[in-house]
């Protein structure tokens, strides 16, 4: 069976890890690399706040090339789209046959439509391997299959700041407040994946400071354990 090369939009969180797993289980796809938007000013993954060196360690542990779309801060939507266009053009240079990019989105139709339009304008196709899956079941499957993650960002308008930094496990899922999506699909929280069946080895992380930014978003910093203090 001939395989189709595909990029995976990567944030370092649990949903894109599950999307990677879904692609790897589907014989038609050949995942050629991970595409991540990085805040050049702060050297972190946009929105999640994950350090660039942790992101790069993830890619190494997953055995996949990492393509970084750099974005200055502050920046607008046009800047984001320009950075993505540059990164996708670079991807075509690395992998001439690639025309598909997968995303870990679950049910937000407006986000899906935006991605389809954005990629379509560049002659790319967006793929959504997790689309429509039940988020409660998906969250439990993530934990049950041995994937490991922590909450690295919490929107304090939707979830108390104390949740930031907690392991994404059954204890967390059992106690999430009513109305909070188990996968944080409405932006309630973001995660950092660091181990499990897809990783060649788990990342050794140490927890750093927890900080409120923009008066709303609580971030917990995670560093590589062997990094300089």
PDB file of C-alpha atoms in Angstrom:
ATOM      1  CA  UNK A   1       0.000   0.000   0.000  1.00  0.00           C
ATOM      2  CA  UNK A   2       1.369   3.378  -1.002  1.00  0.00           C
ATOM      3  CA  UNK A   3       1.656   5.790   1.897  1.00  0.00           C
ATOM      4  CA  UNK A   4       0.916   9.507   1.890  1.00  0.00           C
ATOM      5  CA  UNK A   5       3.359  11.811   3.696  1.00  0.00           C
ATOM      6  CA  UNK A   6       1.799  14.033   6.329  1.00  0.00           C
ATOM      7  CA  UNK A   7       2.927  16.657   8.826  1.00  0.00           C
ATOM      8  CA  UNK A   8       1.419  16.890  12.285  1.00  0.00           C
ATOM      9  CA  UNK A   9       0.724  20.261  13.887  1.00  0.00           C
ATOM     10  CA  UNK A  10       2.397  19.901  17.266  1.00  0.00           C
ATOM     11  CA  UNK A  11       1.912  21.803  20.518  1.00  0.00           C
ATOM     12  CA  UNK A  12       3.456  19.217  22.823  1.00  0.00           C
ATOM     13  CA  UNK A  13       0.116  18.391  24.441  1.00  0.00           C
ATOM     14  CA  UNK A  14      -2.028  15.306  24.790  1.00  0.00           C
ATOM     15  CA  UNK A  15      -4.377  15.855  21.841  1.00  0.00           C
ATOM     16  CA  UNK A  16      -1.634  16.122  19.249  1.00  0.00           C
ATOM     17  CA  UNK A  17       0.015  13.058  20.819  1.00  0.00           C
ATOM     18  CA  UNK A  18      -3.229  11.110  20.366  1.00  0.00           C
ATOM     19  CA  UNK A  19      -3.463  12.440  16.811  1.00  0.00           C
ATOM     20  CA  UNK A  20       0.049  11.114  16.210  1.00  0.00           C
ATOM     21  CA  UNK A  21      -0.981   7.729  17.563  1.00  0.00           C
ATOM     22  CA  UNK A  22      -4.035   7.676  15.272  1.00  0.00           C
ATOM     23  CA  UNK A  23      -1.902   8.505  12.226  1.00  0.00           C
ATOM     24  CA  UNK A  24       0.678   5.850  13.088  1.00  0.00           C
ATOM     25  CA  UNK A  25      -2.098   3.264  13.334  1.00  0.00           C
ATOM     26  CA  UNK A  26      -3.456   4.166   9.891  1.00  0.00           C
ATOM     27  CA  UNK A  27      -1.405   2.468   7.133  1.00  0.00           C
ATOM     28  CA  UNK A  28      -2.124   5.157   4.549  1.00  0.00           C
ATOM     29  CA  UNK A  29      -0.172   7.855   6.417  1.00  0.00           C
ATOM     30  CA  UNK A  30       3.555   8.359   6.804  1.00  0.00           C
ATOM     31  CA  UNK A  31       4.236  10.978   9.465  1.00  0.00           C
ATOM     32  CA  UNK A  32       7.290  12.866   8.227  1.00  0.00           C
ATOM     33  CA  UNK A  33       7.590  15.490  10.947  1.00  0.00           C
ATOM     34  CA  UNK A  34       6.098  17.722  13.619  1.00  0.00           C
ATOM     35  CA  UNK A  35       5.203  21.364  12.954  1.00  0.00           C
ATOM     36  CA  UNK A  36       5.150  23.688  15.951  1.00  0.00           C
ATOM     37  CA  UNK A  37       4.636  27.434  16.345  1.00  0.00           C
ATOM     38  CA  UNK A  38       7.300  28.865  18.646  1.00  0.00           C
ATOM     39  CA  UNK A  39       7.299  32.275  20.294  1.00  0.00           C
ATOM     40  CA  UNK A  40      10.693  33.608  19.227  1.00  0.00           C
ATOM     41  CA  UNK A  41      10.685  36.350  21.872  1.00  0.00           C
ATOM     42  CA  UNK A  42      10.281  33.976  24.826  1.00  0.00           C
ATOM     43  CA  UNK A  43      11.546  30.747  23.211  1.00  0.00           C
ATOM     44  CA  UNK A  44       8.373  28.886  24.130  1.00  0.00           C
ATOM     45  CA  UNK A  45       5.504  27.102  22.422  1.00  0.00           C
ATOM     46  CA  UNK A  46       2.736  29.573  21.690  1.00  0.00           C
ATOM     47  CA  UNK A  47      -0.154  29.376  24.224  1.00  0.00           C
ATOM     48  CA  UNK A  48       1.119  26.268  26.029  1.00  0.00           C
ATOM     49  CA  UNK A  49       4.221  28.058  27.315  1.00  0.00           C
ATOM     50  CA  UNK A  50       6.383  24.943  26.938  1.00  0.00           C
ATOM     51  CA  UNK A  51      10.094  25.687  26.704  1.00  0.00           C
ATOM     52  CA  UNK A  52      11.690  25.252  23.308  1.00  0.00           C
ATOM     53  CA  UNK A  53      14.286  22.818  24.641  1.00  0.00           C
ATOM     54  CA  UNK A  54      11.512  20.641  26.101  1.00  0.00           C
ATOM     55  CA  UNK A  55       9.717  20.702  22.750  1.00  0.00           C
ATOM     56  CA  UNK A  56      12.901  19.614  21.006  1.00  0.00           C
ATOM     57  CA  UNK A  57      13.456  16.848  23.570  1.00  0.00           C
ATOM     58  CA  UNK A  58       9.924  15.606  22.880  1.00  0.00           C
ATOM     59  CA  UNK A  59      10.638  15.342  19.155  1.00  0.00           C
ATOM     60  CA  UNK A  60      13.862  13.444  19.786  1.00  0.00           C
ATOM     61  CA  UNK A  61      12.127  11.026  22.157  1.00  0.00           C
ATOM     62  CA  UNK A  62       9.391  10.460  19.576  1.00  0.00           C
ATOM     63  CA  UNK A  63      11.950   9.936  16.827  1.00  0.00           C
ATOM     64  CA  UNK A  64      10.484  12.571  14.514  1.00  0.00           C
ATOM     65  CA  UNK A  65      11.941  15.686  12.863  1.00  0.00           C
ATOM     66  CA  UNK A  66      10.730  19.005  14.263  1.00  0.00           C
ATOM     67  CA  UNK A  67       9.885  21.976  12.062  1.00  0.00           C
ATOM     68  CA  UNK A  68       9.496  25.224  13.998  1.00  0.00           C
ATOM     69  CA  UNK A  69       7.423  28.167  12.755  1.00  0.00           C
ATOM     70  CA  UNK A  70       8.882  31.161  14.589  1.00  0.00           C
ATOM     71  CA  UNK A  71       6.615  33.991  15.628  1.00  0.00           C
ATOM     72  CA  UNK A  72       7.508  37.281  17.304  1.00  0.00           C
ATOM     73  CA  UNK A  73       5.524  38.519  20.290  1.00  0.00           C
ATOM     74  CA  UNK A  74       3.223  40.336  20.293  1.00  0.00           C
ATOM     75  CA  UNK A  75       1.817  39.344  16.923  1.00  0.00           C
ATOM     76  CA  UNK A  76      -1.507  39.153  15.133  1.00  0.00           C
ATOM     77  CA  UNK A  77      -3.316  36.551  13.090  1.00  0.00           C
ATOM     78  CA  UNK A  78      -1.678  37.711   9.862  1.00  0.00           C
ATOM     79  CA  UNK A  79       1.750  37.196  11.439  1.00  0.00           C
ATOM     80  CA  UNK A  80       0.751  33.685  12.508  1.00  0.00           C
ATOM     81  CA  UNK A  81      -0.474  32.806   9.028  1.00  0.00           C
ATOM     82  CA  UNK A  82       2.698  34.178   7.443  1.00  0.00           C
ATOM     83  CA  UNK A  83       4.848  32.119   9.830  1.00  0.00           C
ATOM     84  CA  UNK A  84       2.838  29.003   9.028  1.00  0.00           C
ATOM     85  CA  UNK A  85       3.142  29.640   5.293  1.00  0.00           C
ATOM     86  CA  UNK A  86       6.917  29.949   5.591  1.00  0.00           C
ATOM     87  CA  UNK A  87       7.125  26.741   7.607  1.00  0.00           C
ATOM     88  CA  UNK A  88       4.955  24.819   5.154  1.00  0.00           C
ATOM     89  CA  UNK A  89       7.085  26.047   2.263  1.00  0.00           C
ATOM     90  CA  UNK A  90      10.136  24.797   4.151  1.00  0.00           C
ATOM     91  CA  UNK A  91       8.382  21.464   4.689  1.00  0.00           C
ATOM     92  CA  UNK A  92       7.942  21.065   0.950  1.00  0.00           C
ATOM     93  CA  UNK A  93      11.662  21.548   0.513  1.00  0.00           C
ATOM     94  CA  UNK A  94      12.396  18.814   3.067  1.00  0.00           C
ATOM     95  CA  UNK A  95       9.645  16.445   1.922  1.00  0.00           C
ATOM     96  CA  UNK A  96       8.661  17.316  -1.672  1.00  0.00           C
ATOM     97  CA  UNK A  97       5.563  15.102  -1.679  1.00  0.00           C
ATOM     98  CA  UNK A  98       3.953  16.387   1.494  1.00  0.00           C
ATOM     99  CA  UNK A  99       0.649  18.236   1.025  1.00  0.00           C
ATOM    100  CA  UNK A 100      -1.270  17.191   4.149  1.00  0.00           C
ATOM    101  CA  UNK A 101      -1.105  18.477   7.721  1.00  0.00           C
ATOM    102  CA  UNK A 102      -2.957  16.853  10.622  1.00  0.00           C
ATOM    103  CA  UNK A 103      -4.414  18.592  13.664  1.00  0.00           C
ATOM    104  CA  UNK A 104      -5.604  17.303  17.036  1.00  0.00           C
ATOM    105  CA  UNK A 105      -8.841  19.311  17.071  1.00  0.00           C
ATOM    106  CA  UNK A 106     -11.878  17.481  18.438  1.00  0.00           C
ATOM    107  CA  UNK A 107     -15.130  19.386  17.966  1.00  0.00           C
ATOM    108  CA  UNK A 108     -14.771  23.160  17.499  1.00  0.00           C
ATOM    109  CA  UNK A 109     -16.130  23.615  13.979  1.00  0.00           C
ATOM    110  CA  UNK A 110     -14.965  27.218  13.624  1.00  0.00           C
ATOM    111  CA  UNK A 111     -11.370  26.185  14.354  1.00  0.00           C
ATOM    112  CA  UNK A 112     -11.601  23.324  11.878  1.00  0.00           C
ATOM    113  CA  UNK A 113     -13.052  25.570   9.173  1.00  0.00           C
ATOM    114  CA  UNK A 114     -10.287  28.112   9.729  1.00  0.00           C
ATOM    115  CA  UNK A 115      -7.575  25.486   9.347  1.00  0.00           C
ATOM    116  CA  UNK A 116      -9.173  24.086   6.191  1.00  0.00           C
ATOM    117  CA  UNK A 117      -9.309  27.567   4.646  1.00  0.00           C
ATOM    118  CA  UNK A 118      -5.806  28.508   5.750  1.00  0.00           C
ATOM    119  CA  UNK A 119      -4.200  25.366   4.362  1.00  0.00           C
ATOM    120  CA  UNK A 120      -6.391  25.304   1.272  1.00  0.00           C
ATOM    121  CA  UNK A 121      -5.109  28.740   0.301  1.00  0.00           C
ATOM    122  CA  UNK A 122      -1.607  27.219   0.291  1.00  0.00           C
ATOM    123  CA  UNK A 123      -2.673  24.104  -1.669  1.00  0.00           C
ATOM    124  CA  UNK A 124      -2.483  21.933   1.447  1.00  0.00           C
ATOM    125  CA  UNK A 125      -5.145  19.694   2.966  1.00  0.00           C
ATOM    126  CA  UNK A 126      -6.025  19.616   6.649  1.00  0.00           C
ATOM    127  CA  UNK A 127      -6.641  16.243   8.297  1.00  0.00           C
ATOM    128  CA  UNK A 128      -8.386  15.715  11.650  1.00  0.00           C
ATOM    129  CA  UNK A 129      -7.802  12.141  12.880  1.00  0.00           C
ATOM    130  CA  UNK A 130      -9.594  12.678  16.219  1.00  0.00           C
ATOM    131  CA  UNK A 131     -12.544  14.688  14.949  1.00  0.00           C
ATOM    132  CA  UNK A 132     -15.865  13.878  16.590  1.00  0.00           C
ATOM    133  CA  UNK A 133     -14.483  11.518  19.221  1.00  0.00           C
ATOM    134  CA  UNK A 134     -16.062  11.662  22.662  1.00  0.00           C
ATOM    135  CA  UNK A 135     -13.720  13.772  24.764  1.00  0.00           C
ATOM    136  CA  UNK A 136     -14.465  11.999  28.045  1.00  0.00           C
ATOM    137  CA  UNK A 137     -13.668   8.617  26.498  1.00  0.00           C
ATOM    138  CA  UNK A 138     -10.616  10.037  24.756  1.00  0.00           C
ATOM    139  CA  UNK A 139      -9.232  11.470  27.996  1.00  0.00           C
ATOM    140  CA  UNK A 140      -9.710   8.151  29.792  1.00  0.00           C
ATOM    141  CA  UNK A 141      -8.086   6.282  26.905  1.00  0.00           C
ATOM    142  CA  UNK A 142      -5.082   8.607  27.047  1.00  0.00           C
ATOM    143  CA  UNK A 143      -4.561   7.741  30.692  1.00  0.00           C
ATOM    144  CA  UNK A 144      -5.464   4.069  30.320  1.00  0.00           C
ATOM    145  CA  UNK A 145      -2.952   3.475  27.535  1.00  0.00           C
ATOM    146  CA  UNK A 146      -0.136   4.813  29.672  1.00  0.00           C
ATOM    147  CA  UNK A 147       0.378   8.226  28.098  1.00  0.00           C
ATOM    148  CA  UNK A 148       1.704  10.751  30.587  1.00  0.00           C
ATOM    149  CA  UNK A 149       1.094  14.494  30.707  1.00  0.00           C
ATOM    150  CA  UNK A 150       0.798  17.442  33.067  1.00  0.00           C
ATOM    151  CA  UNK A 151      -1.281  20.612  32.959  1.00  0.00           C
ATOM    152  CA  UNK A 152       1.060  23.422  31.936  1.00  0.00           C
ATOM    153  CA  UNK A 153      -1.489  26.216  31.408  1.00  0.00           C
ATOM    154  CA  UNK A 154      -4.906  26.961  32.884  1.00  0.00           C
ATOM    155  CA  UNK A 155      -7.416  29.622  31.871  1.00  0.00           C
ATOM    156  CA  UNK A 156      -8.384  30.927  35.300  1.00  0.00           C
ATOM    157  CA  UNK A 157     -11.682  32.244  33.941  1.00  0.00           C
ATOM    158  CA  UNK A 158     -12.701  28.617  33.384  1.00  0.00           C
ATOM    159  CA  UNK A 159     -10.686  26.618  35.930  1.00  0.00           C
ATOM    160  CA  UNK A 160      -8.972  27.474  39.209  1.00  0.00           C
ATOM    161  CA  UNK A 161      -5.254  28.245  38.988  1.00  0.00           C
ATOM    162  CA  UNK A 162      -4.520  25.480  41.514  1.00  0.00           C
ATOM    163  CA  UNK A 163      -5.105  22.909  38.770  1.00  0.00           C
ATOM    164  CA  UNK A 164      -2.055  24.093  36.871  1.00  0.00           C
ATOM    165  CA  UNK A 165       0.899  21.738  37.208  1.00  0.00           C
ATOM    166  CA  UNK A 166      -1.208  18.706  38.130  1.00  0.00           C
ATOM    167  CA  UNK A 167      -0.738  15.352  36.390  1.00  0.00           C
ATOM    168  CA  UNK A 168      -3.332  14.573  33.738  1.00  0.00           C
ATOM    169  CA  UNK A 169      -4.569  11.351  35.306  1.00  0.00           C
ATOM    170  CA  UNK A 170      -7.735   9.629  36.480  1.00  0.00           C
ATOM    171  CA  UNK A 171      -7.668  11.524  39.773  1.00  0.00           C
ATOM    172  CA  UNK A 172      -7.799  14.778  37.838  1.00  0.00           C
ATOM    173  CA  UNK A 173     -10.535  13.537  35.504  1.00  0.00           C
ATOM    174  CA  UNK A 174     -12.596  12.299  38.459  1.00  0.00           C
ATOM    175  CA  UNK A 175     -12.626  15.747  40.045  1.00  0.00           C
ATOM    176  CA  UNK A 176     -12.862  18.170  37.108  1.00  0.00           C
ATOM    177  CA  UNK A 177     -15.631  20.712  37.733  1.00  0.00           C
ATOM    178  CA  UNK A 178     -18.875  20.298  35.828  1.00  0.00           C
ATOM    179  CA  UNK A 179     -18.739  22.095  32.503  1.00  0.00           C
ATOM    180  CA  UNK A 180     -14.991  21.736  32.005  1.00  0.00           C
ATOM    181  CA  UNK A 181     -14.249  19.595  28.966  1.00  0.00           C
ATOM    182  CA  UNK A 182     -12.148  16.537  29.931  1.00  0.00           C
ATOM    183  CA  UNK A 183      -9.740  17.336  27.101  1.00  0.00           C
ATOM    184  CA  UNK A 184      -9.784  21.092  27.682  1.00  0.00           C
ATOM    185  CA  UNK A 185     -11.045  21.550  24.143  1.00  0.00           C
ATOM    186  CA  UNK A 186     -12.564  24.952  24.905  1.00  0.00           C
ATOM    187  CA  UNK A 187      -9.223  26.230  26.139  1.00  0.00           C
ATOM    188  CA  UNK A 188      -9.829  25.479  29.813  1.00  0.00           C
ATOM    189  CA  UNK A 189      -6.326  24.034  30.092  1.00  0.00           C
ATOM    190  CA  UNK A 190      -3.336  22.912  28.043  1.00  0.00           C
ATOM    191  CA  UNK A 191      -1.021  19.990  28.651  1.00  0.00           C
ATOM    192  CA  UNK A 192       2.562  18.871  28.191  1.00  0.00           C
ATOM    193  CA  UNK A 193       3.106  15.217  27.233  1.00  0.00           C
ATOM    194  CA  UNK A 194       6.295  13.658  28.504  1.00  0.00           C
ATOM    195  CA  UNK A 195       6.030   9.876  28.326  1.00  0.00           C
ATOM    196  CA  UNK A 196       4.106   6.793  27.322  1.00  0.00           C
ATOM    197  CA  UNK A 197       3.990   4.188  24.559  1.00  0.00           C
ATOM    198  CA  UNK A 198       5.006   6.546  21.738  1.00  0.00           C
ATOM    199  CA  UNK A 199       8.095   7.857  23.511  1.00  0.00           C
ATOM    200  CA  UNK A 200      11.386   6.004  23.221  1.00  0.00           C
ATOM    201  CA  UNK A 201      11.967   7.130  26.793  1.00  0.00           C
ATOM    202  CA  UNK A 202      10.082   9.476  29.134  1.00  0.00           C
ATOM    203  CA  UNK A 203      11.344  13.021  29.519  1.00  0.00           C
ATOM    204  CA  UNK A 204      12.914  13.752  32.887  1.00  0.00           C
ATOM    205  CA  UNK A 205      11.264  17.025  33.903  1.00  0.00           C
ATOM    206  CA  UNK A 206      11.435  19.182  36.987  1.00  0.00           C
ATOM    207  CA  UNK A 207       8.694  21.561  37.957  1.00  0.00           C
ATOM    208  CA  UNK A 208       9.537  25.243  37.988  1.00  0.00           C
ATOM    209  CA  UNK A 209       7.623  28.344  38.991  1.00  0.00           C
ATOM    210  CA  UNK A 210       3.933  28.929  38.424  1.00  0.00           C
ATOM    211  CA  UNK A 211       3.021  32.370  37.096  1.00  0.00           C
ATOM    212  CA  UNK A 212      -0.154  34.271  36.191  1.00  0.00           C
ATOM    213  CA  UNK A 213       0.115  36.100  32.866  1.00  0.00           C
ATOM    214  CA  UNK A 214      -2.178  38.626  31.212  1.00  0.00           C
ATOM    215  CA  UNK A 215      -4.255  38.596  34.388  1.00  0.00           C
ATOM    216  CA  UNK A 216      -5.857  35.344  33.266  1.00  0.00           C
ATOM    217  CA  UNK A 217      -3.600  32.451  32.268  1.00  0.00           C
ATOM    218  CA  UNK A 218      -1.755  30.446  34.907  1.00  0.00           C
ATOM    219  CA  UNK A 219       1.422  28.796  33.604  1.00  0.00           C
ATOM    220  CA  UNK A 220       3.547  26.183  35.340  1.00  0.00           C
ATOM    221  CA  UNK A 221       7.067  25.959  34.005  1.00  0.00           C
ATOM    222  CA  UNK A 222       8.591  22.540  33.340  1.00  0.00           C
ATOM    223  CA  UNK A 223      12.297  22.215  32.632  1.00  0.00           C
ATOM    224  CA  UNK A 224      14.474  19.331  31.541  1.00  0.00           C
ATOM    225  CA  UNK A 225      15.846  17.790  34.717  1.00  0.00           C
ATOM    226  CA  UNK A 226      19.393  17.804  33.361  1.00  0.00           C
ATOM    227  CA  UNK A 227      19.203  21.459  32.277  1.00  0.00           C
ATOM    228  CA  UNK A 228      21.222  24.065  34.140  1.00  0.00           C
ATOM    229  CA  UNK A 229      19.411  25.555  37.114  1.00  0.00           C
TER     230      UNK A 229
END
